[in-house]
mmCIF file of C-alpha atoms and ligand atoms in Angstrom:
data_model
loop_
_atom_site.group_PDB
_atom_site.id
_atom_site.type_symbol
_atom_site.label_atom_id
_atom_site.label_comp_id
_atom_site.label_asym_id
_atom_site.label_seq_id
_atom_site.Cartn_x
_atom_site.Cartn_y
_atom_site.Cartn_z
ATOM 1 C CA MET A 1 -19.916 -1.975 16.850
ATOM 2 C CA SER A 2 -18.037 1.302 17.122
ATOM 3 C CA ILE A 3 -14.880 2.136 15.171
ATOM 4 C CA ALA A 4 -12.850 1.767 18.381
ATOM 5 C CA GLU A 5 -14.355 -1.654 19.053
ATOM 6 C CA ASN A 6 -13.699 -2.808 15.506
ATOM 7 C CA LEU A 7 -10.085 -1.714 15.817
ATOM 8 C CA ALA A 8 -9.680 -3.502 19.140
ATOM 9 C CA THR A 9 -11.051 -6.711 17.634
ATOM 10 C CA LEU A 10 -8.709 -6.468 14.651
ATOM 11 C CA ARG A 11 -5.666 -5.718 16.801
ATOM 12 C CA LYS A 12 -6.300 -8.850 18.832
ATOM 13 C CA GLU A 13 -6.343 -10.890 15.670
ATOM 14 C CA ILE A 14 -3.507 -9.319 13.698
ATOM 15 C CA PRO A 15 0.006 -10.395 14.752
ATOM 16 C CA GLU A 16 2.328 -7.705 16.022
ATOM 17 C CA HIS A 17 4.690 -7.796 13.041
ATOM 18 C CA VAL A 18 1.811 -6.857 10.703
ATOM 19 C CA THR A 19 1.117 -3.147 10.191
ATOM 20 C CA LEU A 20 -2.554 -2.260 10.032
ATOM 21 C CA VAL A 21 -3.347 0.521 7.574
ATOM 22 C CA ALA A 22 -6.858 1.851 8.161
ATOM 23 C CA VAL A 23 -8.242 2.622 4.717
ATOM 24 C CA SER A 24 -10.305 5.759 5.240
ATOM 25 C CA LYS A 25 -11.402 6.619 1.691
ATOM 26 C CA THR A 26 -14.897 8.178 1.643
ATOM 27 C CA ARG A 27 -14.852 8.487 5.469
ATOM 28 C CA THR A 28 -15.260 11.803 7.223
ATOM 29 C CA THR A 29 -12.524 13.419 9.276
ATOM 30 C CA ALA A 30 -14.711 12.768 12.355
ATOM 31 C CA GLU A 31 -14.639 9.029 11.642
ATOM 32 C CA ILE A 32 -10.877 9.124 11.086
ATOM 33 C CA LEU A 33 -10.435 11.007 14.378
ATOM 34 C CA GLU A 34 -12.393 8.318 16.161
ATOM 35 C CA ALA A 35 -9.893 5.738 14.930
ATOM 36 C CA TYR A 36 -7.012 8.097 15.752
ATOM 37 C CA ASP A 37 -8.279 8.511 19.305
ATOM 38 C CA ALA A 38 -8.314 4.709 19.586
ATOM 39 C CA GLY A 39 -4.581 4.762 18.821
ATOM 40 C CA GLN A 40 -4.576 4.201 15.046
ATOM 41 C CA ARG A 41 -1.801 6.127 13.248
ATOM 42 C CA HIS A 42 -1.519 4.565 9.759
ATOM 43 C CA PHE A 43 -4.279 5.607 7.374
ATOM 44 C CA GLY A 44 -4.687 4.868 3.672
ATOM 45 C CA GLU A 45 -6.503 6.740 0.922
ATOM 46 C CA SER A 46 -7.026 5.924 -2.731
ATOM 47 C CA LYS A 47 -7.371 9.425 -4.202
ATOM 48 C CA ALA A 48 -4.799 12.206 -3.962
ATOM 49 C CA GLN A 49 -7.497 14.884 -4.037
ATOM 50 C CA GLU A 50 -9.144 13.307 -0.984
ATOM 51 C CA LEU A 51 -5.908 12.577 0.849
ATOM 52 C CA THR A 52 -4.462 16.093 0.743
ATOM 53 C CA PRO A 53 -7.294 18.028 2.450
ATOM 54 C CA LYS A 54 -7.648 15.303 5.091
ATOM 55 C CA ALA A 55 -3.931 15.423 5.857
ATOM 56 C CA GLU A 56 -4.150 19.198 6.241
ATOM 57 C CA GLU A 57 -7.060 18.979 8.635
ATOM 58 C CA LEU A 58 -6.024 16.002 10.769
ATOM 59 C CA PRO A 59 -3.216 15.503 13.353
ATOM 60 C CA ARG A 60 0.340 15.774 12.039
ATOM 61 C CA ASP A 61 1.542 12.460 13.423
ATOM 62 C CA ILE A 62 -0.732 10.456 11.138
ATOM 63 C CA GLN A 63 1.204 8.390 8.597
ATOM 64 C CA TRP A 64 -0.609 8.633 5.283
ATOM 65 C CA HIS A 65 -0.497 5.788 2.789
ATOM 66 C CA MET A 66 -1.524 6.133 -0.842
ATOM 67 C CA VAL A 67 -3.050 2.744 -1.657
ATOM 68 C CA GLY A 68 -5.094 3.374 -4.807
ATOM 69 C CA HIS A 69 -4.188 3.896 -8.441
ATOM 70 C CA LEU A 70 -2.146 7.086 -8.708
ATOM 71 C CA GLN A 71 -2.024 9.320 -11.759
ATOM 72 C CA SER A 72 1.270 11.023 -12.499
ATOM 73 C CA ASN A 73 -0.265 14.488 -12.477
ATOM 74 C CA LYS A 74 -1.519 13.980 -8.889
ATOM 75 C CA VAL A 75 1.817 13.013 -7.347
ATOM 76 C CA LYS A 76 2.760 16.622 -6.579
ATOM 77 C CA TYR A 77 -0.104 17.012 -4.112
ATOM 78 C CA ILE A 78 0.985 14.156 -1.855
ATOM 79 C CA ALA A 79 4.763 14.219 -2.384
ATOM 80 C CA PRO A 80 5.541 16.601 0.511
ATOM 81 C CA PHE A 81 4.121 14.368 3.226
ATOM 82 C CA VAL A 82 3.058 10.877 2.079
ATOM 83 C CA SER A 83 4.554 8.024 4.163
ATOM 84 C CA LEU A 84 4.273 5.227 1.620
ATOM 85 C CA ILE A 85 2.902 4.934 -1.917
ATOM 86 C CA HIS A 86 1.690 1.328 -2.381
ATOM 87 C CA SER A 87 0.585 1.564 -5.979
ATOM 88 C CA VAL A 88 3.567 2.162 -8.250
ATOM 89 C CA ASP A 89 2.636 0.291 -11.417
ATOM 90 C CA LYS A 90 4.713 2.036 -14.092
ATOM 91 C CA MET A 91 8.212 3.325 -14.611
ATOM 92 C CA LYS A 92 6.701 6.617 -15.735
ATOM 93 C CA LEU A 93 4.949 7.038 -12.389
ATOM 94 C CA LEU A 94 8.107 6.181 -10.471
ATOM 95 C CA LYS A 95 10.005 8.833 -12.455
ATOM 96 C CA VAL A 96 7.460 11.463 -11.502
ATOM 97 C CA ILE A 97 7.569 10.435 -7.837
ATOM 98 C CA ASN A 98 11.362 10.689 -7.935
ATOM 99 C CA LYS A 99 11.190 14.171 -9.440
ATOM 100 C CA GLU A 100 8.680 15.317 -6.816
ATOM 101 C CA GLY A 101 10.848 13.791 -4.094
ATOM 102 C CA GLN A 102 13.778 15.867 -5.356
ATOM 103 C CA LYS A 103 11.668 19.025 -5.410
ATOM 104 C CA ASN A 104 10.614 18.380 -1.816
ATOM 105 C CA GLU A 105 14.133 17.367 -0.755
ATOM 106 C CA ARG A 106 12.983 14.036 0.579
ATOM 107 C CA VAL A 107 13.151 10.360 -0.280
ATOM 108 C CA ILE A 108 9.651 8.995 -0.921
ATOM 109 C CA PRO A 109 9.074 5.367 0.153
ATOM 110 C CA VAL A 110 7.195 3.263 -2.404
ATOM 111 C CA LEU A 111 5.984 -0.268 -3.045
ATOM 112 C CA LEU A 112 5.797 -1.781 -6.513
ATOM 113 C CA GLN A 113 2.333 -3.113 -7.301
ATOM 114 C CA LEU A 114 2.181 -6.536 -8.904
ATOM 115 C CA HIS A 115 -0.776 -7.842 -10.866
ATOM 116 C CA ILE A 116 -1.586 -11.210 -9.307
ATOM 117 C CA ALA A 117 -5.374 -11.425 -9.765
ATOM 118 C CA GLU A 118 -7.272 -13.059 -12.586
ATOM 119 C CA GLU A 119 -9.300 -9.918 -13.121
ATOM 120 C CA SER A 120 -7.877 -7.609 -15.750
ATOM 121 C CA THR A 121 -9.416 -4.638 -13.925
ATOM 122 C CA LYS A 122 -6.731 -4.570 -11.271
ATOM 123 C CA PHE A 123 -3.603 -2.508 -11.804
ATOM 124 C CA GLY A 124 -0.048 -3.671 -11.420
ATOM 125 C CA MET A 125 3.044 -4.886 -13.193
ATOM 126 C CA SER A 126 4.031 -8.416 -14.106
ATOM 127 C CA PHE A 127 6.989 -9.993 -12.318
ATOM 128 C CA GLU A 128 9.038 -9.556 -15.513
ATOM 129 C CA GLU A 129 8.202 -5.852 -15.650
ATOM 130 C CA VAL A 130 9.260 -5.420 -12.031
ATOM 131 C CA CYS A 131 12.603 -7.102 -12.759
ATOM 132 C CA ALA A 132 13.143 -4.970 -15.873
ATOM 133 C CA LEU A 133 12.419 -1.823 -13.868
ATOM 134 C CA LEU A 134 14.825 -2.775 -11.083
ATOM 135 C CA GLU A 135 17.560 -3.608 -13.607
ATOM 136 C CA SER A 136 17.207 -0.388 -15.600
ATOM 137 C CA ASP A 137 19.721 2.463 -15.614
ATOM 138 C CA ILE A 138 16.928 4.961 -15.076
ATOM 139 C CA TYR A 139 15.960 3.271 -11.813
ATOM 140 C CA HIS A 140 19.555 3.195 -10.603
ATOM 141 C CA GLN A 141 19.866 6.930 -11.176
ATOM 142 C CA MET A 142 16.882 7.761 -8.984
ATOM 143 C CA ASP A 143 17.863 9.257 -5.646
ATOM 144 C CA ALA A 144 14.557 10.483 -4.222
ATOM 145 C CA ILE A 145 12.572 7.248 -4.052
ATOM 146 C CA GLU A 146 13.115 4.123 -1.985
ATOM 147 C CA VAL A 147 11.517 0.828 -3.001
ATOM 148 C CA GLN A 148 10.510 -0.766 0.299
ATOM 149 C CA GLY A 149 8.568 -3.775 -0.947
ATOM 150 C CA LEU A 150 5.662 -5.067 -2.996
ATOM 151 C CA MET A 151 1.878 -4.768 -2.993
ATOM 152 C CA GLY A 152 -0.797 -6.860 -4.653
ATOM 153 C CA MET A 153 -4.529 -7.492 -4.701
ATOM 154 C CA ALA A 154 -6.024 -10.952 -5.006
ATOM 155 C CA THR A 155 -9.012 -11.799 -7.165
ATOM 156 C CA PHE A 156 -12.300 -10.796 -5.530
ATOM 157 C CA THR A 157 -13.788 -14.266 -5.008
ATOM 158 C CA ASP A 158 -15.040 -16.651 -2.340
ATOM 159 C CA ASP A 159 -12.663 -19.255 -3.722
ATOM 160 C CA THR A 160 -10.195 -19.441 -0.849
ATOM 161 C CA ASP A 161 -7.768 -21.659 -2.749
ATOM 162 C CA GLN A 162 -7.575 -19.113 -5.549
ATOM 163 C CA VAL A 163 -6.901 -16.223 -3.156
ATOM 164 C CA ARG A 164 -4.292 -18.229 -1.254
ATOM 165 C CA LYS A 165 -2.568 -19.283 -4.446
ATOM 166 C CA GLU A 166 -2.292 -15.668 -5.610
ATOM 167 C CA PHE A 167 -0.955 -14.439 -2.270
ATOM 168 C CA ARG A 168 1.509 -17.341 -2.101
ATOM 169 C CA GLN A 169 2.742 -16.391 -5.564
ATOM 170 C CA LEU A 170 3.204 -12.774 -4.511
ATOM 171 C CA LYS A 171 5.170 -13.822 -1.427
ATOM 172 C CA ALA A 172 7.421 -15.958 -3.636
ATOM 173 C CA TYR A 173 7.992 -12.959 -5.952
ATOM 174 C CA PHE A 174 8.745 -10.828 -2.901
ATOM 175 C CA ASN A 175 11.424 -13.259 -1.700
ATOM 176 C CA THR A 176 12.972 -13.487 -5.157
ATOM 177 C CA VAL A 177 13.040 -9.708 -5.665
ATOM 178 C CA ARG A 178 14.543 -9.182 -2.202
ATOM 179 C CA ASP A 179 17.237 -11.809 -2.674
ATOM 180 C CA THR A 180 18.063 -10.711 -6.224
ATOM 181 C CA TYR A 181 17.969 -6.909 -6.032
ATOM 182 C CA PHE A 182 18.005 -5.898 -2.374
ATOM 183 C CA LYS A 183 20.561 -8.160 -0.706
ATOM 184 C CA GLY A 184 21.629 -6.661 2.606
ATOM 185 C CA ARG A 185 19.209 -3.738 2.235
ATOM 186 C CA GLU A 186 16.886 -3.897 5.190
ATOM 187 C CA ALA A 187 14.572 -1.181 3.876
ATOM 188 C CA PHE A 188 13.089 -3.664 1.410
ATOM 189 C CA CYS A 189 10.871 -5.387 3.950
ATOM 190 C CA THR A 190 7.194 -4.624 3.269
ATOM 191 C CA LEU A 191 4.695 -6.971 1.667
ATOM 192 C CA SER A 192 1.305 -5.236 1.481
ATOM 193 C CA MET A 193 -1.425 -7.813 0.861
ATOM 194 C CA GLY A 194 -4.849 -8.281 2.390
ATOM 195 C CA MET A 195 -8.058 -6.256 2.691
ATOM 196 C CA THR A 196 -11.246 -6.772 4.705
ATOM 197 C CA ASN A 197 -12.373 -9.886 2.881
ATOM 198 C CA ASP A 198 -8.986 -11.600 2.585
ATOM 199 C CA TYR A 199 -6.530 -10.238 5.168
ATOM 200 C CA ARG A 200 -6.436 -13.505 7.129
ATOM 201 C CA HIS A 201 -5.268 -15.332 4.021
ATOM 202 C CA GLY A 202 -2.804 -12.546 3.312
ATOM 203 C CA ILE A 203 -1.254 -12.819 6.766
ATOM 204 C CA ASP A 204 -1.136 -16.605 6.615
ATOM 205 C CA GLU A 205 0.707 -16.357 3.303
ATOM 206 C CA GLY A 206 3.307 -13.893 4.578
ATOM 207 C CA SER A 207 1.860 -10.382 4.449
ATOM 208 C CA ASN A 208 3.234 -7.856 6.940
ATOM 209 C CA MET A 209 0.968 -4.956 5.986
ATOM 210 C CA VAL A 210 -2.812 -5.143 5.597
ATOM 211 C CA ARG A 211 -5.072 -2.420 4.193
ATOM 212 C CA ILE A 212 -8.445 -2.581 5.905
ATOM 213 C CA GLY A 213 -11.410 -0.239 5.483
ATOM 214 C CA THR A 214 -14.787 -1.939 5.809
ATOM 215 C CA ALA A 215 -13.960 -4.043 8.885
ATOM 216 C CA ILE A 216 -13.032 -0.819 10.732
ATOM 217 C CA PHE A 217 -15.460 1.804 9.448
ATOM 218 C CA GLY A 218 -18.363 -0.326 8.144
ATOM 219 C CA ALA A 219 -19.614 -0.664 4.583
ATOM 220 C CA ARG A 220 -18.921 2.219 2.217
ATOM 221 C CA LYS A 221 -21.917 3.900 0.585
HETATM 222 C C1 PLP B 1 -10.495 0.351 -0.610
HETATM 223 C C2 PLP B 1 -9.193 -0.347 -0.615
HETATM 224 C C3 PLP B 1 -8.836 -1.189 0.458
HETATM 225 C C4 PLP B 1 -9.742 -1.491 1.625
HETATM 226 O O1 PLP B 1 -10.841 -2.225 1.217
HETATM 227 P P1 PLP B 1 -11.851 -2.892 2.290
HETATM 228 O O2 PLP B 1 -12.472 -4.000 1.551
HETATM 229 O O3 PLP B 1 -12.812 -1.819 2.664
HETATM 230 O O4 PLP B 1 -11.040 -3.353 3.452
HETATM 231 C C5 PLP B 1 -7.576 -1.776 0.413
HETATM 232 N N1 PLP B 1 -6.733 -1.577 -0.618
HETATM 233 C C6 PLP B 1 -7.037 -0.771 -1.652
HETATM 234 C C7 PLP B 1 -6.055 -0.580 -2.753
HETATM 235 C C8 PLP B 1 -8.285 -0.145 -1.691
HETATM 236 O O5 PLP B 1 -8.594 0.636 -2.736
#
């Protein structure tokens, strides 16, 4: 199957209210262009040093998402153009993003990453840490970031019940955070959950943004 065919299949399956982010890490610009020519505009990368040269080379109307773990010292490379940073897992990182937003005279949209999986290898904050962040004075003084929602990764397992349970928990956190801290603020509307192996469960449990690489571009080397 070609990239265009894979995209067409996915688009048929994914409801219209769900944004498909094509995760293009390790893929060549030629592969990304193939998806672009098939109408795809949202692309995700997991490394700033890979994202920046690709963004320079590829069409300007691509919306670039940073989906992977982001180190504070790499924020400056993506701050001028990134559409959405999914992986904010520390106050310190958010502070740096805010500072870079100010330098670039723009407001940078972000998601807060929650740790919902059983694996300790996955990044993200606890629900309590998210609440503490959103209640802090430091957060309230930030004027160059906008928290638009939450992101989370389920445990990598064939146990469907486990994956569902984790996604359901994240959706419940999302509702609570929205109703507690973002009442009447429509910008807080994105729940990023679901990858190639679990996006159907993510959507069923309330995701409205999925991050899919393998099902579009094939297996990574
Ligand atoms: C690589 C990656 C994806 C896409 O993974 P696939 O299994 O190839 O769909 C999604 N989210 C994050 C954070 C990733 O690093």
